[in-house]
């Protein structure tokens, strides 16, 4: 068996995205992703996926060159001294990167980890295929046969603005409590989800309180979450917590930063979740010792991969902090990776997030399926998914033909197509 990496292929793509609203603006009609293929001398190919903005692609290219010629089992070298100078490359890209304001402040090191994660997943996928075992076996084995996901609800326009090239979708608009409930019913009918998360920070808090109340009435007893992406002040966060204390499973990132989250936490009994103030291991000590958060939403992309996710989960367990998973716009490779690592985490306390139902396009031969809100954990070798070259080529050609306007996600720019005077709001917004 020859496990030497002989080729690493990087394919940037643009994937259709509906007009989903958030605190920063609205999703663009197409979002960039990067597909990584790692091939060994025996012809085994492993797949990875991460964010596809230009800054990620610029870091991925030198990493691909350095991985070639190494054994695909040498995953540790990705994070070792041999590639440490990639952090310098990252600083040359940007010392402080604006990640759309939705994932917390993104440093160069976090950018580097987001790129490394795709290579780690691809190497693990290739190892699993070479050894004939699933990725979850390489992580120590699964503790559950399926992973629960939550319906990810958004305020949404019926379509992208007139004159903007976009793919149609059949979800319709959701701009008030009735629209949010209708969207939740559609998610339940199509995928069987049993818990619901609403992306907030779009409308004044009283309107979003009304939407969550409407969900609680329509789905009594079902877990509900609300995530305004730090759009509220401490006092507004406390007001919402008081209003919704009897129906929320947790309140996610109501305000920005660990000090503000700690103040809210000290004055409410509602658990606070985050994927913004705890996104690196260095941020854990302050957040946990100040009891600023009670649930951490991991994202294997910017934590640095699947093994780092398991390490994070172990630390959360040691501190009595709950753990689940965050999601950004992603395709089936990332969903498969999320499912494999989630299957190995003993104390997965909450249903995971997933944007996947919103994505009408994929690069796989077969889409992953949700049954009763759950994804079955594959026991096939590797991730258990296969790349469709024709689909990949079509989405790459869309990227290649773009004039550059869509190669970097910019929710504020997308909003200006409808509201020319729109500027990214100063936080806290309310």
Short mmCIF file of C-alpha atoms in Angstrom, two decimals:
data_model
loop_
_atom_site.label_atom_id
_atom_site.label_comp_id
_atom_site.label_asym_id
_atom_site.label_seq_id
_atom_site.Cartn_x
_atom_site.Cartn_y
_atom_site.Cartn_z
CA UNK A 1 0.00 0.00 0.00
CA UNK A 2 1.48 3.34 -1.09
CA UNK A 3 -0.10 6.22 0.86
CA UNK A 4 2.15 8.95 -0.55
CA UNK A 5 0.22 12.03 -1.66
CA UNK A 6 0.86 12.46 -5.37
CA UNK A 7 -1.63 15.22 -6.17
CA UNK A 8 -3.72 17.82 -4.38
CA UNK A 9 -6.47 19.47 -6.41
CA UNK A 10 -8.10 22.72 -5.31
CA UNK A 11 -11.38 23.64 -6.99
CA UNK A 12 -13.09 26.90 -6.05
CA UNK A 13 -16.80 26.92 -6.83
CA UNK A 14 -19.87 29.16 -6.57
CA UNK A 15 -23.01 27.56 -5.13
CA UNK A 16 -26.54 28.92 -5.33
CA UNK A 17 -27.76 30.52 -2.11
CA UNK A 18 -31.26 31.86 -1.32
CA UNK A 19 -31.84 35.44 -0.08
CA UNK A 20 -31.49 34.68 3.64
CA UNK A 21 -31.36 37.74 5.91
CA UNK A 22 -29.07 38.31 8.88
CA UNK A 23 -27.65 41.13 10.97
CA UNK A 24 -25.09 41.99 8.28
CA UNK A 25 -27.41 42.02 5.27
CA UNK A 26 -28.51 39.18 2.99
CA UNK A 27 -26.84 36.16 1.42
CA UNK A 28 -25.53 36.71 -2.08
CA UNK A 29 -27.13 34.68 -4.89
CA UNK A 30 -24.02 32.51 -5.01
CA UNK A 31 -21.56 31.70 -2.26
CA UNK A 32 -17.90 30.59 -2.66
CA UNK A 33 -16.70 27.19 -1.41
CA UNK A 34 -13.41 25.37 -1.90
CA UNK A 35 -13.27 21.64 -2.67
CA UNK A 36 -10.01 19.85 -1.81
CA UNK A 37 -9.05 16.50 -3.35
CA UNK A 38 -6.01 14.65 -1.96
CA UNK A 39 -4.87 11.72 -4.14
CA UNK A 40 -2.42 8.98 -3.15
CA UNK A 41 -0.03 6.89 -5.25
CA UNK A 42 -2.55 4.02 -5.09
CA UNK A 43 -5.22 6.20 -6.68
CA UNK A 44 -7.24 6.78 -3.50
CA UNK A 45 -8.77 10.26 -3.33
CA UNK A 46 -9.92 11.99 -0.15
CA UNK A 47 -12.34 14.93 -0.12
CA UNK A 48 -12.44 18.10 1.97
CA UNK A 49 -14.41 21.34 1.86
CA UNK A 50 -14.10 24.80 3.37
CA UNK A 51 -14.83 28.45 2.76
CA UNK A 52 -13.94 29.52 -0.75
CA UNK A 53 -13.22 33.24 -0.44
CA UNK A 54 -10.04 34.48 -2.10
CA UNK A 55 -8.07 34.67 1.16
CA UNK A 56 -8.69 30.96 1.84
CA UNK A 57 -7.70 29.95 -1.67
CA UNK A 58 -4.46 31.93 -1.46
CA UNK A 59 -3.47 30.01 1.67
CA UNK A 60 -4.59 26.65 0.32
CA UNK A 61 -2.27 26.76 -2.69
CA UNK A 62 1.07 26.68 -0.82
CA UNK A 63 -0.29 24.10 1.60
CA UNK A 64 -1.27 21.84 -1.31
CA UNK A 65 2.27 22.06 -2.66
CA UNK A 66 3.82 21.09 0.66
CA UNK A 67 1.46 18.19 1.28
CA UNK A 68 2.44 16.55 -2.00
CA UNK A 69 5.04 13.85 -1.43
CA UNK A 70 4.11 13.20 2.20
CA UNK A 71 2.21 10.15 3.48
CA UNK A 72 -1.51 10.88 3.71
CA UNK A 73 -1.35 9.55 7.28
CA UNK A 74 0.95 12.41 8.36
CA UNK A 75 -1.97 14.62 9.38
CA UNK A 76 -0.08 15.99 12.39
CA UNK A 77 2.43 17.65 10.08
CA UNK A 78 -0.35 19.95 8.88
CA UNK A 79 -0.34 21.55 12.33
CA UNK A 80 3.36 21.10 13.13
CA UNK A 81 6.51 23.10 12.84
CA UNK A 82 7.09 21.99 9.26
CA UNK A 83 4.28 24.24 8.02
CA UNK A 84 4.41 26.92 10.71
CA UNK A 85 5.43 29.59 8.23
CA UNK A 86 1.96 29.39 6.69
CA UNK A 87 0.89 31.56 9.61
CA UNK A 88 3.22 34.23 8.22
CA UNK A 89 1.57 33.82 4.83
CA UNK A 90 -1.77 34.34 6.54
CA UNK A 91 -0.56 37.58 8.07
CA UNK A 92 0.41 38.73 4.61
CA UNK A 93 -3.14 38.04 3.45
CA UNK A 94 -4.66 39.98 6.34
CA UNK A 95 -3.74 40.58 9.94
CA UNK A 96 -7.40 40.97 10.86
CA UNK A 97 -9.99 39.63 8.44
CA UNK A 98 -13.61 40.69 8.26
CA UNK A 99 -15.56 37.44 8.16
CA UNK A 100 -18.87 39.12 7.55
CA UNK A 101 -19.32 39.75 11.25
CA UNK A 102 -21.07 36.43 11.74
CA UNK A 103 -18.24 34.31 13.17
CA UNK A 104 -16.52 36.74 15.49
CA UNK A 105 -13.33 38.61 14.71
CA UNK A 106 -11.21 36.42 12.46
CA UNK A 107 -7.47 36.53 12.97
CA UNK A 108 -4.88 35.25 10.54
CA UNK A 109 -4.42 32.10 12.63
CA UNK A 110 -8.14 31.33 12.53
CA UNK A 111 -8.02 31.80 8.78
CA UNK A 112 -5.14 29.31 8.59
CA UNK A 113 -7.06 26.75 10.64
CA UNK A 114 -10.08 27.08 8.36
CA UNK A 115 -7.88 26.10 5.43
CA UNK A 116 -6.08 23.33 7.28
CA UNK A 117 -9.41 21.78 8.28
CA UNK A 118 -10.28 20.94 4.69
CA UNK A 119 -6.94 19.20 4.19
CA UNK A 120 -7.30 17.26 7.46
CA UNK A 121 -10.76 16.01 6.43
CA UNK A 122 -9.49 15.05 2.96
CA UNK A 123 -6.57 13.13 4.48
CA UNK A 124 -8.86 11.30 6.90
CA UNK A 125 -11.26 10.47 4.06
CA UNK A 126 -8.37 9.06 2.01
CA UNK A 127 -7.09 7.06 4.99
CA UNK A 128 -10.52 5.58 5.61
CA UNK A 129 -10.84 4.55 1.97
CA UNK A 130 -7.34 3.07 1.94
CA UNK A 131 -7.87 1.06 5.15
CA UNK A 132 -11.52 0.21 4.44
CA UNK A 133 -12.90 1.92 7.55
CA UNK A 134 -15.20 4.92 8.09
CA UNK A 135 -13.79 8.23 9.30
CA UNK A 136 -15.57 7.85 12.62
CA UNK A 137 -13.47 4.71 13.24
CA UNK A 138 -10.30 6.76 12.75
CA UNK A 139 -11.62 9.12 15.44
CA UNK A 140 -12.18 6.34 17.95
CA UNK A 141 -15.52 4.96 16.84
CA UNK A 142 -19.11 6.16 16.84
CA UNK A 143 -21.27 6.30 19.96
CA UNK A 144 -24.51 6.86 18.02
CA UNK A 145 -25.85 5.62 14.69
CA UNK A 146 -27.43 8.91 13.64
CA UNK A 147 -26.92 12.59 14.42
CA UNK A 148 -29.77 15.01 15.09
CA UNK A 149 -29.88 18.34 13.29
CA UNK A 150 -32.01 21.43 13.87
CA UNK A 151 -34.09 23.29 11.31
CA UNK A 152 -32.19 26.50 10.58
CA UNK A 153 -34.86 29.16 10.07
CA UNK A 154 -34.17 32.52 8.43
CA UNK A 155 -36.05 35.66 7.70
CA UNK A 156 -36.07 35.52 3.93
CA UNK A 157 -37.11 37.41 0.83
CA UNK A 158 -39.21 35.57 -1.75
CA UNK A 159 -36.41 36.07 -4.28
CA UNK A 160 -33.19 37.97 -4.84
CA UNK A 161 -33.72 41.55 -6.11
CA UNK A 162 -34.89 42.08 -9.67
CA UNK A 163 -32.03 42.22 -12.13
CA UNK A 164 -29.76 40.02 -10.00
CA UNK A 165 -28.84 36.71 -11.61
CA UNK A 166 -29.89 33.94 -9.23
CA UNK A 167 -31.31 30.46 -9.05
CA UNK A 168 -35.00 30.16 -8.12
CA UNK A 169 -36.12 28.51 -4.89
CA UNK A 170 -39.51 27.34 -3.67
CA UNK A 171 -39.29 28.40 -0.02
CA UNK A 172 -41.10 31.71 -0.41
CA UNK A 173 -40.82 34.75 1.82
CA UNK A 174 -40.59 34.74 5.62
CA UNK A 175 -40.73 38.28 6.98
CA UNK A 176 -43.09 38.01 9.93
CA UNK A 177 -44.12 35.45 12.57
CA UNK A 178 -46.58 33.75 10.22
CA UNK A 179 -43.90 33.41 7.55
CA UNK A 180 -41.42 31.97 10.04
CA UNK A 181 -43.94 29.40 11.24
CA UNK A 182 -44.80 28.44 7.66
CA UNK A 183 -41.10 27.97 6.94
CA UNK A 184 -40.74 25.79 10.04
CA UNK A 185 -43.68 23.64 8.93
CA UNK A 186 -42.04 23.18 5.53
CA UNK A 187 -38.80 22.08 7.19
CA UNK A 188 -40.73 19.61 9.33
CA UNK A 189 -42.68 18.17 6.41
CA UNK A 190 -39.62 17.81 4.18
CA UNK A 191 -37.00 16.70 6.69
CA UNK A 192 -38.71 15.85 9.96
CA UNK A 193 -36.81 18.36 12.11
CA UNK A 194 -37.90 18.50 15.73
CA UNK A 195 -35.98 21.55 16.94
CA UNK A 196 -35.78 25.01 15.45
CA UNK A 197 -33.23 27.82 15.36
CA UNK A 198 -34.16 31.30 14.12
CA UNK A 199 -31.45 33.59 12.75
CA UNK A 200 -32.28 36.93 14.37
CA UNK A 201 -30.72 40.36 14.48
CA UNK A 202 -32.74 41.33 11.40
CA UNK A 203 -35.80 43.07 12.85
CA UNK A 204 -36.38 44.94 16.13
CA UNK A 205 -36.26 42.53 19.07
CA UNK A 206 -39.99 42.70 19.80
CA UNK A 207 -40.73 41.37 16.31
CA UNK A 208 -38.32 38.48 16.78
CA UNK A 209 -39.77 37.73 20.22
CA UNK A 210 -43.17 37.49 18.53
CA UNK A 211 -41.76 35.07 15.95
CA UNK A 212 -40.32 32.78 18.62
CA UNK A 213 -43.60 32.94 20.54
CA UNK A 214 -45.43 31.93 17.36
CA UNK A 215 -43.05 28.98 16.92
CA UNK A 216 -43.63 27.91 20.53
CA UNK A 217 -47.37 27.97 19.98
CA UNK A 218 -47.14 26.06 16.69
CA UNK A 219 -44.63 23.49 17.99
CA UNK A 220 -45.28 23.11 21.72
CA UNK A 221 -42.48 21.40 23.61
CA UNK A 222 -40.00 21.53 20.73
CA UNK A 223 -36.53 22.99 21.45
CA UNK A 224 -36.19 26.57 20.17
CA UNK A 225 -33.11 28.77 19.77
CA UNK A 226 -32.63 32.40 18.72
CA UNK A 227 -29.37 33.80 17.31
CA UNK A 228 -29.08 37.56 16.64
CA UNK A 229 -25.31 37.42 16.00
CA UNK A 230 -24.43 39.93 18.69
CA UNK A 231 -26.88 42.57 17.46
CA UNK A 232 -28.18 43.47 20.94
CA UNK A 233 -26.88 45.39 23.90
CA UNK A 234 -26.62 43.72 27.30
CA UNK A 235 -29.89 45.31 28.44
CA UNK A 236 -31.73 44.30 25.27
CA UNK A 237 -30.36 40.76 25.62
CA UNK A 238 -31.70 40.60 29.17
CA UNK A 239 -35.08 41.90 28.06
CA UNK A 240 -35.36 39.20 25.38
CA UNK A 241 -34.16 36.54 27.82
CA UNK A 242 -36.88 37.56 30.27
CA UNK A 243 -39.55 37.55 27.56
CA UNK A 244 -38.58 34.14 26.19
CA UNK A 245 -37.21 32.42 29.26
CA UNK A 246 -39.96 29.82 29.31
CA UNK A 247 -39.55 28.64 25.69
CA UNK A 248 -35.88 28.95 24.66
CA UNK A 249 -33.49 26.01 24.80
CA UNK A 250 -30.68 28.57 24.65
CA UNK A 251 -29.98 32.09 23.45
CA UNK A 252 -27.06 32.25 21.03
CA UNK A 253 -24.65 35.20 20.94
CA UNK A 254 -27.18 37.85 21.94
CA UNK A 255 -24.38 40.37 22.48
CA UNK A 256 -20.77 40.72 21.37
CA UNK A 257 -17.71 39.62 23.32
CA UNK A 258 -17.01 37.54 26.40
CA UNK A 259 -17.34 40.41 28.94
CA UNK A 260 -20.82 41.34 27.69
CA UNK A 261 -21.88 37.67 27.46
CA UNK A 262 -20.67 37.15 31.04
CA UNK A 263 -22.79 40.07 32.22
CA UNK A 264 -25.89 38.67 30.52
CA UNK A 265 -25.15 35.19 31.84
CA UNK A 266 -24.89 36.46 35.41
CA UNK A 267 -28.34 38.04 35.20
CA UNK A 268 -30.39 35.34 33.46
CA UNK A 269 -31.04 31.63 33.86
CA UNK A 270 -31.31 30.99 30.12
CA UNK A 271 -28.23 29.12 28.82
CA UNK A 272 -26.11 31.20 26.45
CA UNK A 273 -24.52 29.58 23.42
CA UNK A 274 -21.75 30.92 21.23
CA UNK A 275 -19.90 30.47 18.00
CA UNK A 276 -18.52 33.99 18.12
CA UNK A 277 -16.75 34.67 21.43
CA UNK A 278 -15.29 31.16 21.76
CA UNK A 279 -13.83 30.15 18.42
CA UNK A 280 -10.25 29.27 19.44
CA UNK A 281 -8.71 27.35 22.30
CA UNK A 282 -7.12 30.56 23.55
CA UNK A 283 -10.56 32.07 24.18
CA UNK A 284 -11.78 29.20 26.34
CA UNK A 285 -10.21 30.12 29.68
CA UNK A 286 -11.83 33.55 30.01
CA UNK A 287 -15.22 32.43 28.75
CA UNK A 288 -15.43 29.33 30.93
CA UNK A 289 -14.00 30.81 34.11
CA UNK A 290 -16.36 33.80 33.82
CA UNK A 291 -19.31 31.49 33.05
CA UNK A 292 -19.99 33.59 29.96
CA UNK A 293 -21.34 30.65 27.93
CA UNK A 294 -23.02 27.37 28.73
CA UNK A 295 -22.97 25.89 25.21
CA UNK A 296 -20.18 26.05 22.63
CA UNK A 297 -21.13 25.55 19.00
CA UNK A 298 -18.11 24.00 17.36
CA UNK A 299 -17.37 24.38 13.67
CA UNK A 300 -14.71 21.96 12.46
CA UNK A 301 -13.78 24.40 9.70
CA UNK A 302 -12.42 27.17 11.87
CA UNK A 303 -11.43 25.05 14.87
CA UNK A 304 -8.99 23.23 12.60
CA UNK A 305 -10.66 19.93 11.79
CA UNK A 306 -12.31 16.85 13.27
CA UNK A 307 -9.65 15.93 15.80
CA UNK A 308 -9.64 19.47 17.18
CA UNK A 309 -13.42 19.26 17.48
CA UNK A 310 -13.10 16.19 19.66
CA UNK A 311 -10.49 17.98 21.79
CA UNK A 312 -12.85 20.93 22.20
CA UNK A 313 -15.70 18.62 23.20
CA UNK A 314 -13.50 17.02 25.88
CA UNK A 315 -12.60 20.43 27.31
CA UNK A 316 -16.26 21.46 27.33
CA UNK A 317 -17.14 18.28 29.20
CA UNK A 318 -14.42 18.94 31.78
CA UNK A 319 -15.88 22.38 32.48
CA UNK A 320 -19.51 21.24 32.41
CA UNK A 321 -20.20 23.25 29.26
CA UNK A 322 -22.57 21.85 26.63
CA UNK A 323 -21.44 21.30 23.08
CA UNK A 324 -23.10 21.24 19.69
CA UNK A 325 -22.15 22.34 16.17
CA UNK A 326 -22.36 25.58 14.24
CA UNK A 327 -23.02 25.70 10.51
CA UNK A 328 -22.29 28.12 7.72
CA UNK A 329 -23.34 27.69 4.10
CA UNK A 330 -21.91 24.28 3.22
CA UNK A 331 -22.27 21.26 0.95
CA UNK A 332 -22.44 17.52 1.51
CA UNK A 333 -18.73 16.94 2.10
CA UNK A 334 -18.84 19.20 5.15
CA UNK A 335 -22.13 17.71 6.34
CA UNK A 336 -20.62 14.22 6.11
CA UNK A 337 -17.57 15.37 8.09
CA UNK A 338 -19.78 17.02 10.72
CA UNK A 339 -21.83 13.85 11.05
CA UNK A 340 -18.80 11.60 11.46
CA UNK A 341 -17.23 13.68 14.22
CA UNK A 342 -20.57 14.33 15.93
CA UNK A 343 -21.12 10.58 16.04
CA UNK A 344 -17.95 10.19 18.14
CA UNK A 345 -18.69 12.89 20.76
CA UNK A 346 -20.24 11.23 23.84
CA UNK A 347 -21.77 14.38 25.33
CA UNK A 348 -23.41 16.00 22.33
CA UNK A 349 -26.06 17.89 24.23
CA UNK A 350 -28.04 19.60 21.48
CA UNK A 351 -29.09 19.06 17.87
CA UNK A 352 -26.49 20.40 15.44
CA UNK A 353 -27.02 23.30 13.05
CA UNK A 354 -27.00 22.77 9.29
CA UNK A 355 -27.54 25.06 6.31
CA UNK A 356 -27.59 22.05 3.98
CA UNK A 357 -31.35 22.03 3.30
CA UNK A 358 -30.99 25.56 1.91
CA UNK A 359 -28.43 24.48 -0.67
CA UNK A 360 -30.12 23.22 -3.85
CA UNK A 361 -26.75 22.32 -5.43
CA UNK A 362 -24.01 19.92 -4.41
CA UNK A 363 -20.88 18.30 -5.80
CA UNK A 364 -21.74 14.78 -4.66
CA UNK A 365 -23.22 11.95 -6.70
CA UNK A 366 -25.97 11.64 -4.08
CA UNK A 367 -27.21 14.16 -1.53
CA UNK A 368 -27.16 13.28 2.14
CA UNK A 369 -30.65 12.69 3.52
CA UNK A 370 -32.39 13.86 6.69
CA UNK A 371 -34.83 11.37 8.19
CA UNK A 372 -36.82 12.54 11.21
CA UNK A 373 -34.35 15.40 11.45
CA UNK A 374 -31.37 13.07 11.63
CA UNK A 375 -28.52 12.00 9.33
CA UNK A 376 -27.49 8.35 9.46
CA UNK A 377 -23.80 7.85 10.23
CA UNK A 378 -22.17 6.11 7.28
CA UNK A 379 -20.14 2.96 7.89
CA UNK A 380 -18.72 3.01 4.36
CA UNK A 381 -14.98 3.64 3.99
CA UNK A 382 -13.94 7.26 4.52
CA UNK A 383 -16.67 9.85 4.66
CA UNK A 384 -18.97 7.60 2.64
CA UNK A 385 -19.57 10.17 -0.10
CA UNK A 386 -18.48 10.36 -3.75
CA UNK A 387 -17.63 13.37 -5.90
CA UNK A 388 -19.53 14.02 -9.13
CA UNK A 389 -16.95 15.49 -11.56
CA UNK A 390 -19.58 17.00 -13.84
CA UNK A 391 -21.31 18.84 -11.00
CA UNK A 392 -17.96 20.05 -9.68
CA UNK A 393 -16.94 21.28 -13.12
CA UNK A 394 -20.22 23.14 -13.63
CA UNK A 395 -19.94 24.99 -10.32
CA UNK A 396 -16.26 25.72 -10.95
CA UNK A 397 -17.07 27.19 -14.38
CA UNK A 398 -19.55 29.51 -12.66
CA UNK A 399 -16.69 30.66 -10.39
CA UNK A 400 -14.27 31.02 -13.32
CA UNK A 401 -16.76 33.08 -15.31
CA UNK A 402 -17.55 35.41 -12.41
CA UNK A 403 -16.05 38.89 -12.65
CA UNK A 404 -14.87 38.69 -9.06
CA UNK A 405 -17.94 40.22 -7.45
CA UNK A 406 -19.05 36.93 -5.89
CA UNK A 407 -15.71 35.32 -5.08
CA UNK A 408 -15.73 36.84 -1.60
CA UNK A 409 -18.84 36.68 0.53
CA UNK A 410 -20.25 40.12 1.26
CA UNK A 411 -23.75 40.21 2.75
CA UNK A 412 -23.77 44.00 2.91
CA UNK A 413 -23.00 44.31 -0.80
CA UNK A 414 -25.81 41.89 -1.57
CA UNK A 415 -28.21 44.00 0.51
CA UNK A 416 -27.24 47.13 -1.41
CA UNK A 417 -28.65 45.54 -4.57
CA UNK A 418 -32.06 46.13 -2.97
CA UNK A 419 -31.24 49.04 -0.67
CA UNK A 420 -28.45 51.16 -2.22
CA UNK A 421 -27.91 53.16 1.00
CA UNK A 422 -27.43 50.04 3.17
CA UNK A 423 -24.35 49.95 5.35
CA UNK A 424 -23.34 47.24 7.77
CA UNK A 425 -24.99 48.20 11.07
CA UNK A 426 -22.87 49.25 14.01
CA UNK A 427 -23.23 46.70 16.80
CA UNK A 428 -25.06 46.59 19.09
CA UNK A 429 -27.86 47.52 16.73
CA UNK A 430 -30.54 47.49 19.41
#
